[in-house]
Amino acid sequence: DRIADAQEMIKKGTDYLNEGSLDMAMHSYHKSVQITPSAAGYFNIGVCYFQMGKHKDAIESFERSLEFEPNQADAHTNIASAYLMLKNVPEAVKHLEQASNFNPLDGEIQYNLGCVYEATGDLDAAKTRFERANVLGIDKAEQALEKLAKKM
């Protein structure tokens, strides 16, 4: 069964990744998508590229993952992180907003949006996101709101 074989390669890849063997993880994930392309396979390839510092390749892999499962908040969050590493704030915001739309109750996404908005000087948007993160149980959001209040 090709799907089971592909899933087994993803599991192997994740085991390698957890052991810190990035090359072996990448090899397993690539084998997985060769057997049967999948959102999980490409997502994990993206994770490996990101950890290698290959942010453009990571973005491409996460985007391939979205072709299979368009509503993955995690893929959008990771694309945003890669764009931030590449200093492309507008694209990062776009993908964090998409992640927020798909998973509005994820406090980490709200907190990250608050941080990006604060860094770009959009303090009202930052305040809104930090408030949401705080309500959703993100402890560090309260400190961020206190710090932000001094700037407003």
PDB file of C-alpha atoms in Angstrom:
ATOM      1  CA  ASP A   1       0.000   0.000   0.000  1.00  0.00           C
ATOM      2  CA  ARG A   2       1.694   3.176  -1.255  1.00  0.00           C
ATOM      3  CA  ILE A   3       0.003   5.491   1.248  1.00  0.00           C
ATOM      4  CA  ALA A   4       1.069   3.309   4.181  1.00  0.00           C
ATOM      5  CA  ASP A   5       4.632   3.180   2.791  1.00  0.00           C
ATOM      6  CA  ALA A   6       4.710   6.972   2.418  1.00  0.00           C
ATOM      7  CA  GLN A   7       3.383   7.413   5.974  1.00  0.00           C
ATOM      8  CA  GLU A   8       6.025   5.009   7.269  1.00  0.00           C
ATOM      9  CA  MET A   9       8.737   7.149   5.614  1.00  0.00           C
ATOM     10  CA  ILE A  10       7.273  10.261   7.296  1.00  0.00           C
ATOM     11  CA  LYS A  11       7.360   8.469  10.644  1.00  0.00           C
ATOM     12  CA  LYS A  12      10.995   7.443  10.039  1.00  0.00           C
ATOM     13  CA  GLY A  13      11.833  11.008   9.040  1.00  0.00           C
ATOM     14  CA  THR A  14      10.276  12.365  12.208  1.00  0.00           C
ATOM     15  CA  ASP A  15      12.229   9.873  14.310  1.00  0.00           C
ATOM     16  CA  TYR A  16      15.448  11.012  12.596  1.00  0.00           C
ATOM     17  CA  LEU A  17      14.481  14.659  13.101  1.00  0.00           C
ATOM     18  CA  ASN A  18      13.872  14.065  16.810  1.00  0.00           C
ATOM     19  CA  GLU A  19      17.316  12.423  17.032  1.00  0.00           C
ATOM     20  CA  GLY A  20      18.866  15.496  15.392  1.00  0.00           C
ATOM     21  CA  SER A  21      19.724  13.732  12.135  1.00  0.00           C
ATOM     22  CA  LEU A  22      18.519  16.379   9.697  1.00  0.00           C
ATOM     23  CA  ASP A  23      19.997  14.784   6.553  1.00  0.00           C
ATOM     24  CA  MET A  24      18.415  11.403   7.247  1.00  0.00           C
ATOM     25  CA  ALA A  25      15.098  13.070   8.086  1.00  0.00           C
ATOM     26  CA  MET A  26      15.176  15.019   4.820  1.00  0.00           C
ATOM     27  CA  HIS A  27      15.991  11.833   2.894  1.00  0.00           C
ATOM     28  CA  SER A  28      13.031  10.003   4.470  1.00  0.00           C
ATOM     29  CA  TYR A  29      10.618  12.873   3.801  1.00  0.00           C
ATOM     30  CA  HIS A  30      11.745  13.102   0.167  1.00  0.00           C
ATOM     31  CA  LYS A  31      11.252   9.354  -0.215  1.00  0.00           C
ATOM     32  CA  SER A  32       7.755   9.766   1.213  1.00  0.00           C
ATOM     33  CA  VAL A  33       6.681  12.354  -1.363  1.00  0.00           C
ATOM     34  CA  GLN A  34       8.257  10.274  -4.149  1.00  0.00           C
ATOM     35  CA  ILE A  35       6.050   7.348  -3.107  1.00  0.00           C
ATOM     36  CA  THR A  36       2.902   9.456  -2.574  1.00  0.00           C
ATOM     37  CA  PRO A  37       2.987  13.271  -2.506  1.00  0.00           C
ATOM     38  CA  SER A  38       1.253  14.622   0.606  1.00  0.00           C
ATOM     39  CA  ALA A  39       0.783  17.726   2.715  1.00  0.00           C
ATOM     40  CA  ALA A  40       2.626  16.118   5.634  1.00  0.00           C
ATOM     41  CA  GLY A  41       5.561  15.068   3.466  1.00  0.00           C
ATOM     42  CA  TYR A  42       6.115  18.526   2.005  1.00  0.00           C
ATOM     43  CA  PHE A  43       5.449  20.218   5.351  1.00  0.00           C
ATOM     44  CA  ASN A  44       8.205  18.167   6.983  1.00  0.00           C
ATOM     45  CA  ILE A  45      10.603  18.853   4.107  1.00  0.00           C
ATOM     46  CA  GLY A  46       9.901  22.529   4.783  1.00  0.00           C
ATOM     47  CA  VAL A  47      10.725  22.061   8.469  1.00  0.00           C
ATOM     48  CA  CYS A  48      14.079  20.502   7.528  1.00  0.00           C
ATOM     49  CA  TYR A  49      14.928  23.287   5.087  1.00  0.00           C
ATOM     50  CA  PHE A  50      13.996  25.881   7.702  1.00  0.00           C
ATOM     51  CA  GLN A  51      16.269  24.237  10.265  1.00  0.00           C
ATOM     52  CA  MET A  52      19.049  24.225   7.659  1.00  0.00           C
ATOM     53  CA  GLY A  53      18.584  27.965   7.167  1.00  0.00           C
ATOM     54  CA  LYS A  54      17.332  27.468   3.593  1.00  0.00           C
ATOM     55  CA  HIS A  55      14.313  29.720   4.024  1.00  0.00           C
ATOM     56  CA  LYS A  56      13.351  30.100   0.346  1.00  0.00           C
ATOM     57  CA  ASP A  57      13.349  26.320  -0.078  1.00  0.00           C
ATOM     58  CA  ALA A  58      11.333  26.014   3.131  1.00  0.00           C
ATOM     59  CA  ILE A  59       8.711  28.439   1.778  1.00  0.00           C
ATOM     60  CA  GLU A  60       8.457  26.441  -1.466  1.00  0.00           C
ATOM     61  CA  SER A  61       7.953  23.203   0.480  1.00  0.00           C
ATOM     62  CA  PHE A  62       5.339  24.684   2.804  1.00  0.00           C
ATOM     63  CA  GLU A  63       3.526  26.096  -0.234  1.00  0.00           C
ATOM     64  CA  ARG A  64       3.573  22.645  -1.866  1.00  0.00           C
ATOM     65  CA  SER A  65       2.056  21.317   1.365  1.00  0.00           C
ATOM     66  CA  LEU A  66      -0.739  23.903   1.069  1.00  0.00           C
ATOM     67  CA  GLU A  67      -1.560  22.576  -2.407  1.00  0.00           C
ATOM     68  CA  PHE A  68      -2.698  19.371  -0.686  1.00  0.00           C
ATOM     69  CA  GLU A  69      -4.264  20.946   2.428  1.00  0.00           C
ATOM     70  CA  PRO A  70      -4.941  24.661   1.821  1.00  0.00           C
ATOM     71  CA  ASN A  71      -6.267  25.410   5.324  1.00  0.00           C
ATOM     72  CA  GLN A  72      -3.177  24.440   7.341  1.00  0.00           C
ATOM     73  CA  ALA A  73      -2.562  27.214   9.849  1.00  0.00           C
ATOM     74  CA  ASP A  74       0.820  25.664  10.763  1.00  0.00           C
ATOM     75  CA  ALA A  75       2.083  25.845   7.180  1.00  0.00           C
ATOM     76  CA  HIS A  76       1.113  29.520   6.954  1.00  0.00           C
ATOM     77  CA  THR A  77       2.777  30.209  10.318  1.00  0.00           C
ATOM     78  CA  ASN A  78       5.981  28.534   9.154  1.00  0.00           C
ATOM     79  CA  ILE A  79       5.917  30.410   5.845  1.00  0.00           C
ATOM     80  CA  ALA A  80       5.562  33.627   7.860  1.00  0.00           C
ATOM     81  CA  SER A  81       8.568  32.670  10.009  1.00  0.00           C
ATOM     82  CA  ALA A  82      10.644  31.999   6.900  1.00  0.00           C
ATOM     83  CA  TYR A  83       9.630  35.337   5.386  1.00  0.00           C
ATOM     84  CA  LEU A  84      10.606  37.079   8.629  1.00  0.00           C
ATOM     85  CA  MET A  85      14.032  35.417   8.419  1.00  0.00           C
ATOM     86  CA  LEU A  86      14.270  36.827   4.871  1.00  0.00           C
ATOM     87  CA  LYS A  87      13.204  40.280   6.203  1.00  0.00           C
ATOM     88  CA  ASN A  88      10.029  40.234   4.077  1.00  0.00           C
ATOM     89  CA  VAL A  89       7.558  41.589   6.629  1.00  0.00           C
ATOM     90  CA  PRO A  90       4.559  42.169   4.294  1.00  0.00           C
ATOM     91  CA  GLU A  91       4.550  38.512   3.179  1.00  0.00           C
ATOM     92  CA  ALA A  92       5.018  37.365   6.778  1.00  0.00           C
ATOM     93  CA  VAL A  93       2.004  39.417   7.894  1.00  0.00           C
ATOM     94  CA  LYS A  94      -0.070  38.069   5.001  1.00  0.00           C
ATOM     95  CA  HIS A  95       0.632  34.457   6.004  1.00  0.00           C
ATOM     96  CA  LEU A  96       0.169  35.065   9.731  1.00  0.00           C
ATOM     97  CA  GLU A  97      -3.199  36.650   8.941  1.00  0.00           C
ATOM     98  CA  GLN A  98      -4.128  33.588   6.885  1.00  0.00           C
ATOM     99  CA  ALA A  99      -3.037  31.320   9.752  1.00  0.00           C
ATOM    100  CA  SER A 100      -5.175  33.409  12.098  1.00  0.00           C
ATOM    101  CA  ASN A 101      -8.172  33.082   9.768  1.00  0.00           C
ATOM    102  CA  PHE A 102      -7.824  29.289   9.709  1.00  0.00           C
ATOM    103  CA  ASN A 103      -7.168  28.999  13.443  1.00  0.00           C
ATOM    104  CA  PRO A 104      -8.465  32.121  15.235  1.00  0.00           C
ATOM    105  CA  LEU A 105      -8.231  30.475  18.676  1.00  0.00           C
ATOM    106  CA  ASP A 106      -4.484  29.849  18.431  1.00  0.00           C
ATOM    107  CA  GLY A 107      -3.004  32.294  20.922  1.00  0.00           C
ATOM    108  CA  GLU A 108       0.542  31.858  19.617  1.00  0.00           C
ATOM    109  CA  ILE A 109      -0.515  33.067  16.169  1.00  0.00           C
ATOM    110  CA  GLN A 110      -2.224  36.083  17.756  1.00  0.00           C
ATOM    111  CA  TYR A 111       0.868  36.809  19.839  1.00  0.00           C
ATOM    112  CA  ASN A 112       3.176  36.532  16.807  1.00  0.00           C
ATOM    113  CA  LEU A 113       0.955  38.898  14.843  1.00  0.00           C
ATOM    114  CA  GLY A 114       1.107  41.328  17.764  1.00  0.00           C
ATOM    115  CA  CYS A 115       4.900  41.199  17.716  1.00  0.00           C
ATOM    116  CA  VAL A 116       5.085  41.802  13.973  1.00  0.00           C
ATOM    117  CA  TYR A 117       2.589  44.665  14.111  1.00  0.00           C
ATOM    118  CA  GLU A 118       4.469  46.230  17.021  1.00  0.00           C
ATOM    119  CA  ALA A 119       7.748  45.975  15.103  1.00  0.00           C
ATOM    120  CA  THR A 120       6.182  47.691  12.079  1.00  0.00           C
ATOM    121  CA  GLY A 121       4.741  50.484  14.207  1.00  0.00           C
ATOM    122  CA  ASP A 122       1.079  49.477  13.898  1.00  0.00           C
ATOM    123  CA  LEU A 123       0.507  49.720  17.649  1.00  0.00           C
ATOM    124  CA  ASP A 124      -3.308  49.545  17.513  1.00  0.00           C
ATOM    125  CA  ALA A 125      -3.200  46.272  15.568  1.00  0.00           C
ATOM    126  CA  ALA A 126      -0.504  44.994  17.933  1.00  0.00           C
ATOM    127  CA  LYS A 127      -2.673  45.822  20.954  1.00  0.00           C
ATOM    128  CA  THR A 128      -5.665  43.990  19.460  1.00  0.00           C
ATOM    129  CA  ARG A 129      -3.577  40.859  18.788  1.00  0.00           C
ATOM    130  CA  PHE A 130      -1.861  40.884  22.195  1.00  0.00           C
ATOM    131  CA  GLU A 131      -5.280  41.245  23.863  1.00  0.00           C
ATOM    132  CA  ARG A 132      -6.575  38.229  21.929  1.00  0.00           C
ATOM    133  CA  ALA A 133      -3.449  36.244  22.820  1.00  0.00           C
ATOM    134  CA  ASN A 134      -3.896  37.164  26.471  1.00  0.00           C
ATOM    135  CA  VAL A 135      -7.532  35.982  26.470  1.00  0.00           C
ATOM    136  CA  LEU A 136      -6.371  32.759  24.798  1.00  0.00           C
ATOM    137  CA  GLY A 137      -3.971  32.043  27.649  1.00  0.00           C
ATOM    138  CA  ILE A 138      -0.606  33.210  26.319  1.00  0.00           C
ATOM    139  CA  ASP A 139       1.227  34.365  29.474  1.00  0.00           C
ATOM    140  CA  LYS A 140       3.778  36.557  27.714  1.00  0.00           C
ATOM    141  CA  ALA A 141       0.977  38.569  26.056  1.00  0.00           C
ATOM    142  CA  GLU A 142       0.258  40.415  29.310  1.00  0.00           C
ATOM    143  CA  GLN A 143       3.866  41.629  29.512  1.00  0.00           C
ATOM    144  CA  ALA A 144       3.722  42.616  25.847  1.00  0.00           C
ATOM    145  CA  LEU A 145       0.582  44.691  26.536  1.00  0.00           C
ATOM    146  CA  GLU A 146       2.285  46.434  29.456  1.00  0.00           C
ATOM    147  CA  LYS A 147       5.323  47.231  27.320  1.00  0.00           C
ATOM    148  CA  LEU A 148       3.103  48.389  24.464  1.00  0.00           C
ATOM    149  CA  ALA A 149       1.064  50.686  26.748  1.00  0.00           C
ATOM    150  CA  LYS A 150       4.249  52.691  27.434  1.00  0.00           C
ATOM    151  CA  LYS A 151       4.682  53.289  23.699  1.00  0.00           C
ATOM    152  CA  MET A 152       1.100  54.413  23.066  1.00  0.00           C
TER     153      MET A 152
END
